[in-house]
Short mmCIF file of C-alpha atoms in Angstrom, two decimals:
data_model
loop_
_atom_site.label_atom_id
_atom_site.label_comp_id
_atom_site.label_asym_id
_atom_site.label_seq_id
_atom_site.Cartn_x
_atom_site.Cartn_y
_atom_site.Cartn_z
CA MET G 55 -6.10 -29.13 24.20
CA THR G 56 -3.82 -28.60 21.09
CA GLN G 57 -2.49 -25.26 20.90
CA ARG G 58 -3.29 -23.08 17.77
CA PHE G 59 -0.57 -22.27 15.30
CA ARG G 60 0.42 -18.65 16.14
CA VAL G 61 1.01 -16.07 13.45
CA ALA G 62 1.99 -12.46 14.13
CA MET G 63 1.18 -10.20 11.14
CA LEU G 64 3.02 -6.98 11.06
CA SER G 65 2.23 -3.92 8.72
CA ALA G 66 2.18 -0.17 8.64
CA GLU G 67 -1.35 -0.41 7.15
CA SER G 68 -4.40 -2.63 7.07
CA VAL G 69 -8.02 -2.13 6.19
CA PRO G 70 -10.21 -0.72 7.59
CA TYR G 71 -8.07 0.95 10.14
CA ALA G 72 -5.30 2.72 7.95
CA LYS G 73 -4.95 2.51 4.08
CA VAL G 74 -2.69 4.16 1.45
CA GLY G 75 -2.53 1.39 -1.04
CA GLY G 76 -3.15 -2.19 -1.84
CA LEU G 77 -0.90 -3.42 1.10
CA ALA G 78 -3.74 -2.48 3.41
CA ASP G 79 -6.30 -4.71 1.55
CA VAL G 80 -3.95 -7.70 1.42
CA VAL G 81 -3.06 -7.57 5.13
CA GLY G 82 -6.59 -7.07 6.08
CA ALA G 83 -7.91 -10.02 4.00
CA LEU G 84 -5.03 -12.32 4.49
CA SER G 85 -5.05 -12.01 8.37
CA ARG G 86 -8.67 -13.07 8.45
CA ALA G 87 -8.17 -15.91 6.00
CA ILE G 88 -5.44 -17.38 8.14
CA ALA G 89 -7.55 -16.97 11.21
CA ASP G 90 -10.34 -18.82 9.38
CA LEU G 91 -7.94 -21.77 8.77
CA GLY G 92 -7.74 -22.21 12.59
CA CYS G 93 -4.43 -20.27 13.41
CA SER G 94 -4.22 -17.77 16.24
CA VAL G 95 -3.38 -14.45 14.43
CA ALA G 96 -2.21 -11.33 16.10
CA VAL G 97 -2.13 -8.24 13.68
CA PHE G 98 0.32 -5.46 14.89
CA LEU G 99 -0.32 -1.87 13.53
CA PRO G 100 0.67 1.71 14.53
CA ARG G 101 -1.87 3.63 16.35
CA TYR G 102 -1.97 6.65 14.06
CA ALA G 103 -3.80 9.85 14.84
CA GLY G 104 -6.36 9.32 12.06
CA LEU G 105 -7.17 5.61 12.80
CA ASN G 106 -10.44 4.46 11.26
CA LEU G 107 -12.16 2.29 13.84
CA PRO G 108 -15.46 0.49 12.96
CA ASP G 109 -18.56 1.38 14.79
CA ALA G 110 -18.98 -0.11 18.41
CA SER G 111 -15.26 -0.78 18.44
CA THR G 112 -13.05 0.37 21.20
CA LEU G 113 -9.39 0.12 21.99
CA GLU G 114 -8.28 -1.30 25.38
CA LEU G 115 -4.85 -0.59 26.82
CA VAL G 116 -3.38 -4.00 27.58
CA SER G 117 0.24 -3.37 28.18
CA GLN G 118 3.19 -0.89 28.03
CA VAL G 119 6.43 -1.60 26.40
CA GLU G 120 9.91 -0.01 26.54
CA VAL G 121 11.53 0.15 23.17
CA PRO G 122 15.20 0.92 22.64
CA VAL G 123 15.65 3.77 20.22
CA ARG G 124 18.93 5.82 19.86
CA GLY G 125 20.14 3.74 22.74
CA GLU G 126 17.38 4.96 25.18
CA ASP G 127 14.04 3.29 26.20
CA THR G 128 11.10 4.84 24.47
CA PRO G 129 7.69 4.01 25.96
CA GLY G 130 5.01 2.55 23.78
CA LEU G 131 1.43 1.80 24.67
CA LEU G 132 -0.20 -1.59 23.32
CA TYR G 133 -3.95 -1.40 22.76
CA ALA G 134 -6.17 -4.27 21.63
CA LEU G 135 -9.18 -3.76 19.45
CA ARG G 136 -12.37 -4.98 21.05
CA GLY G 137 -15.71 -5.07 19.15
CA PRO G 138 -18.76 -7.32 18.48
CA ASP G 139 -17.77 -8.18 14.85
CA HIS G 140 -14.11 -9.16 15.43
CA PRO G 141 -13.72 -12.76 14.32
CA PRO G 142 -12.43 -15.40 16.75
CA HIS G 143 -8.70 -16.21 16.92
CA LEU G 144 -7.90 -12.89 15.39
CA THR G 145 -6.66 -9.85 17.44
CA HIS G 146 -5.60 -6.43 16.23
CA TYR G 147 -2.99 -4.73 18.37
CA PHE G 148 -2.09 -1.07 17.91
CA ILE G 149 1.35 0.54 19.09
CA ALA G 150 0.84 3.96 20.41
CA ASN G 151 3.44 6.81 20.88
CA ASP G 152 2.35 10.32 20.44
CA ARG G 153 5.62 11.67 19.22
CA THR G 154 6.08 8.81 16.61
CA PHE G 155 2.46 8.43 15.34
CA GLY G 156 0.34 11.19 16.76
CA ARG G 157 0.35 13.18 13.65
CA PRO G 158 -1.70 13.28 10.43
CA GLY G 159 -0.70 11.02 7.55
CA ILE G 160 0.92 7.64 7.56
CA TYR G 161 4.14 7.97 5.62
CA ASN G 162 3.97 11.63 4.43
CA ASP G 163 3.22 14.99 5.79
CA PRO G 164 -0.20 15.97 4.29
CA ALA G 165 0.77 19.58 4.37
CA THR G 166 3.86 19.13 2.03
CA GLY G 167 3.19 15.72 0.43
CA GLU G 168 6.83 14.74 1.52
CA ALA G 169 7.75 11.79 3.58
CA TYR G 170 8.33 12.51 7.24
CA PRO G 171 12.04 13.05 7.73
CA ASP G 172 12.07 10.65 10.90
CA ASN G 173 10.52 7.62 9.10
CA ALA G 174 13.70 5.79 9.89
CA GLU G 175 13.13 6.19 13.56
CA ARG G 176 9.23 5.73 13.25
CA PHE G 177 9.36 2.28 11.87
CA ALA G 178 12.38 1.15 13.74
CA PHE G 179 10.48 1.96 16.78
CA PHE G 180 7.35 0.18 15.43
CA SER G 181 9.38 -2.87 14.57
CA ARG G 182 10.92 -3.25 17.89
CA ALA G 183 7.79 -2.41 19.69
CA CYS G 184 6.03 -5.31 17.87
CA LEU G 185 8.64 -7.69 19.19
CA GLU G 186 8.39 -6.28 22.73
CA GLY G 187 4.59 -6.37 22.48
CA MET G 188 4.60 -10.02 21.69
CA ARG G 189 6.79 -10.60 24.76
CA ALA G 190 4.40 -8.62 26.97
CA LEU G 191 1.38 -10.54 25.64
CA ALA G 192 3.27 -13.86 26.12
CA PHE G 193 2.42 -14.41 22.37
CA ALA G 194 5.44 -16.35 20.95
CA PRO G 195 4.56 -16.89 17.36
CA GLU G 196 5.73 -19.88 15.17
CA VAL G 197 5.81 -17.26 12.29
CA ILE G 198 6.22 -13.63 12.11
CA HIS G 199 4.97 -12.23 8.80
CA ALA G 200 6.45 -8.73 8.11
CA ASN G 201 5.15 -6.83 5.23
CA ASP G 202 7.17 -4.28 3.22
CA HIS G 203 10.23 -2.22 4.29
CA GLN G 204 8.56 -0.46 7.26
CA VAL G 205 8.85 -3.65 9.22
CA ALA G 206 11.63 -5.38 7.22
CA LEU G 207 14.07 -4.89 10.20
CA VAL G 208 12.10 -7.53 12.11
CA PRO G 209 13.75 -10.59 10.54
CA ALA G 210 17.12 -8.83 10.94
CA TYR G 211 16.33 -8.17 14.73
CA LEU G 212 15.58 -11.93 15.11
CA LYS G 213 18.81 -13.07 13.46
CA THR G 214 21.05 -10.67 15.32
CA LEU G 215 19.93 -8.90 18.43
CA HIS G 216 17.41 -11.60 19.35
CA ALA G 217 19.46 -14.53 18.13
CA GLU G 218 19.88 -16.00 21.56
CA ASP G 219 16.48 -14.84 22.83
CA PRO G 220 14.78 -18.02 24.09
CA PHE G 221 11.36 -16.39 23.68
CA PHE G 222 11.84 -16.34 19.83
CA GLN G 223 13.79 -19.50 19.49
CA MET G 224 11.01 -21.26 17.69
CA THR G 225 9.96 -18.32 15.51
CA ALA G 226 10.48 -18.20 11.87
CA SER G 227 10.22 -15.01 9.67
CA ILE G 228 8.51 -14.26 6.41
CA LEU G 229 9.10 -11.03 4.62
CA SER G 230 6.55 -10.09 1.87
CA ILE G 231 7.48 -7.61 -0.77
CA HIS G 232 4.43 -5.75 -2.14
CA ASN G 233 6.51 -3.02 -3.91
CA MET G 234 10.18 -3.04 -4.75
CA GLY G 235 10.11 0.69 -5.45
CA TYR G 236 9.82 1.43 -1.80
CA GLN G 237 12.76 0.30 0.08
CA GLY G 238 13.29 2.45 3.30
CA ILE G 239 16.74 4.00 2.32
CA TYR G 240 18.10 6.23 4.90
CA ASP G 241 21.35 7.90 6.01
CA PRO G 242 23.96 5.75 8.00
CA ALA G 243 22.66 7.22 11.10
CA ALA G 244 19.84 4.87 10.97
CA MET G 245 21.98 2.12 12.29
CA GLU G 246 22.32 3.79 15.49
CA ILE G 247 18.68 4.78 15.56
CA SER G 248 17.48 1.21 14.94
CA GLY G 249 19.88 -0.25 17.60
CA PHE G 250 22.31 -2.21 15.32
CA PRO G 251 25.96 -2.11 16.11
CA PRO G 252 28.03 0.09 13.92
CA GLU G 253 30.23 -2.89 12.91
CA TYR G 254 27.24 -4.30 10.97
CA PHE G 255 27.48 -1.47 8.58
CA TYR G 256 30.19 -1.91 5.95
CA PRO G 257 30.33 -2.14 2.12
CA LEU G 258 28.12 -4.93 0.81
CA SER G 259 26.83 -5.71 4.36
CA PRO G 260 23.21 -6.83 4.74
CA PHE G 261 22.21 -3.39 5.68
CA GLU G 262 24.43 -1.28 3.28
CA PHE G 263 23.14 0.13 -0.07
CA TRP G 264 25.34 2.69 -1.81
CA GLY G 265 26.64 4.26 1.37
CA LYS G 266 23.09 4.20 3.05
CA VAL G 267 21.08 1.99 5.14
CA ASN G 268 18.47 -0.03 3.27
CA TYR G 269 15.73 -1.57 5.54
CA LEU G 270 14.24 -3.85 2.68
CA LYS G 271 17.63 -5.18 1.85
CA ALA G 272 18.19 -6.16 5.44
CA GLY G 273 14.87 -7.97 5.49
CA ILE G 274 15.66 -9.77 2.38
CA GLN G 275 19.03 -10.94 3.67
CA PHE G 276 17.76 -12.13 7.15
CA ALA G 277 14.18 -13.49 6.43
CA ASP G 278 13.74 -17.21 6.47
CA VAL G 279 11.25 -16.96 3.51
CA ILE G 280 10.61 -14.10 1.10
CA THR G 281 7.34 -13.81 -0.85
CA THR G 282 5.96 -11.40 -3.23
CA VAL G 283 2.68 -10.75 -5.03
CA SER G 284 2.89 -13.18 -7.95
CA GLU G 285 5.12 -15.67 -9.63
CA ARG G 286 5.90 -13.33 -12.54
CA TYR G 287 6.85 -10.42 -10.10
CA ALA G 288 9.13 -12.78 -8.29
CA GLU G 289 10.96 -13.41 -11.58
CA GLU G 290 10.81 -9.73 -12.69
CA ILE G 291 12.39 -8.35 -9.47
CA GLN G 292 15.35 -10.69 -10.09
CA SER G 293 15.72 -9.78 -13.67
CA GLY G 294 17.45 -6.35 -13.57
CA GLU G 295 17.35 -2.71 -12.57
CA GLU G 296 13.99 -1.88 -13.96
CA PHE G 297 12.09 -4.06 -11.44
CA GLY G 298 14.69 -4.93 -8.84
CA PHE G 299 15.51 -1.28 -8.20
CA GLY G 300 19.21 -2.17 -7.33
CA LEU G 301 18.32 -5.23 -5.09
CA GLN G 302 18.02 -7.74 -8.14
CA GLY G 303 21.35 -9.37 -7.11
CA VAL G 304 20.42 -9.76 -3.49
CA LEU G 305 17.03 -11.36 -4.50
CA ASN G 306 18.79 -13.59 -6.93
CA ALA G 307 21.08 -14.84 -4.20
CA ARG G 308 18.05 -15.66 -2.08
CA ARG G 309 16.08 -17.20 -5.06
CA GLU G 310 15.70 -20.60 -3.38
CA ASP G 311 13.73 -18.86 -0.62
CA LEU G 312 11.76 -16.45 -2.70
CA LEU G 313 8.21 -17.35 -3.65
CA GLY G 314 5.72 -15.69 -5.74
CA ILE G 315 2.16 -16.13 -4.40
CA LEU G 316 -0.59 -14.45 -6.33
CA ASN G 317 -2.55 -11.90 -4.27
CA GLY G 318 -6.23 -12.77 -3.91
CA ILE G 319 -9.27 -10.69 -3.10
CA ASP G 320 -11.65 -10.69 -0.16
CA VAL G 321 -14.88 -12.04 -1.81
CA LYS G 322 -16.84 -10.69 1.17
CA ILE G 323 -16.15 -7.20 -0.06
CA TRP G 324 -15.39 -7.70 -3.79
CA ASN G 325 -18.49 -9.66 -4.84
CA PRO G 326 -20.97 -8.13 -7.29
CA ARG G 327 -23.59 -10.53 -6.21
CA THR G 328 -23.83 -8.90 -2.59
CA ASP G 329 -22.41 -5.44 -3.15
CA ARG G 330 -24.80 -2.79 -1.99
CA LEU G 331 -22.60 0.06 -3.50
CA ILE G 332 -23.31 -0.73 -7.11
CA ALA G 333 -26.37 0.22 -9.13
CA ALA G 334 -27.42 -3.45 -9.84
CA ARG G 335 -26.14 -6.62 -8.24
CA TYR G 336 -25.32 -9.48 -10.70
CA ASP G 337 -23.57 -12.87 -10.77
CA ALA G 338 -22.48 -15.21 -13.55
CA GLU G 339 -26.15 -15.94 -14.53
CA THR G 340 -27.14 -12.27 -14.84
CA LEU G 341 -24.19 -10.59 -16.52
CA GLU G 342 -26.49 -8.38 -18.46
CA LEU G 343 -26.97 -6.33 -15.28
CA LYS G 344 -23.27 -5.18 -15.55
CA GLY G 345 -24.69 -2.83 -18.20
CA VAL G 346 -26.82 -0.99 -15.62
CA CYS G 347 -23.66 -0.45 -13.43
CA LYS G 348 -21.78 0.73 -16.47
CA SER G 349 -24.48 3.39 -17.28
CA ALA G 350 -24.69 4.52 -13.69
CA LEU G 351 -20.94 4.96 -13.54
CA LEU G 352 -20.91 6.90 -16.72
CA GLU G 353 -23.69 9.10 -15.63
CA GLU G 354 -22.06 9.86 -12.22
CA THR G 355 -18.74 10.75 -13.87
CA GLY G 356 -20.34 12.73 -16.59
CA LEU G 357 -19.16 10.71 -19.44
CA PRO G 358 -21.14 10.11 -22.62
CA ALA G 359 -23.20 7.02 -22.65
CA GLN G 360 -21.49 4.65 -25.12
CA PRO G 361 -22.99 1.09 -24.52
CA ASP G 362 -20.93 -0.43 -27.25
CA GLN G 363 -17.57 0.81 -26.16
CA PRO G 364 -15.65 -0.85 -23.40
CA LEU G 365 -15.04 0.96 -20.09
CA PHE G 366 -12.04 0.29 -18.05
CA GLY G 367 -11.56 1.13 -14.37
CA MET G 368 -8.54 0.80 -12.28
CA ILE G 369 -8.04 1.33 -8.55
CA SER G 370 -4.54 2.67 -8.09
CA ARG G 371 -2.12 5.33 -7.01
CA LEU G 372 -1.01 7.70 -9.72
CA ALA G 373 2.65 6.35 -9.49
CA GLU G 374 4.96 5.85 -12.45
CA GLN G 375 5.26 2.14 -11.71
CA LYS G 376 1.63 1.56 -12.48
CA GLY G 377 1.87 2.18 -16.12
CA PHE G 378 -0.25 5.19 -16.72
CA ASP G 379 2.32 6.50 -19.15
CA LEU G 380 1.72 3.57 -21.34
CA ILE G 381 -2.00 4.34 -21.49
CA GLU G 382 -1.23 7.79 -22.51
CA GLU G 383 1.05 6.69 -25.25
CA ALA G 384 -1.51 4.19 -26.60
CA SER G 385 -4.32 6.80 -26.73
CA GLU G 386 -2.28 9.18 -28.91
#
């Protein structure tokens, strides 16, 4: 029997379990799509305190791993999601450690709105725990797909600390950049925390960024392939400071390995023909029913009914990068 192509998908968030932004939607939909192509997909996520599990789903403890952090082994528990609606060839694994993830919020403290001060350690732990988890599961992937800076150290681990590791000798790495504005920039102590030798940190090294450690930069330098969310964005992030946030030169140096792949949508969720959450379901043959949805939305939000004026909706974080300032300027 031919063995399925094995893909490990690593992310700090994925729908429906943990979501802050669009990263969660992409990881959730893409992992299912890859499994539908016949690959064996293992998704690794942190087990946050506020994890959102579907009804009738349970987490089964399948292994314990020892993760080197600050030069000491830190225990992590590896759970597998079990449930009636889980698709074949796709398994979600959750890395648990109460000190690291047993708190509210994913990246930030909800009480202050500020990033947790130990995020460098939290996501270095998670990155190494994913690799140790694969070993514990005897899941040697052909490809590890790391998403954003939280797991961007994984390609660096593969090319340095695991360079001679026979378990990962046939493993290639992909780093997907969903937002260049978030890079994981920390004090130099992050080198020791994450387990890299101090001699790896020097001016213009793969880890160094203006005297600090930059997780995303390390991932860009060491990944076999780098992808981002569209061809246009791949060009923009190489073009200058505005979009590259200081890493445009590093990206330009890797341009032969940098691909822009347009994000898609999960049509099982984003389909007005089957969506039970809208006022009227419609398709290409019944576009007039969009007016019913528009009227219902205007009524729900308390806006005046203006059938002849366009209504724009946007699902987004209120972040400067999203361009809300341009809308404000245009409305004046």
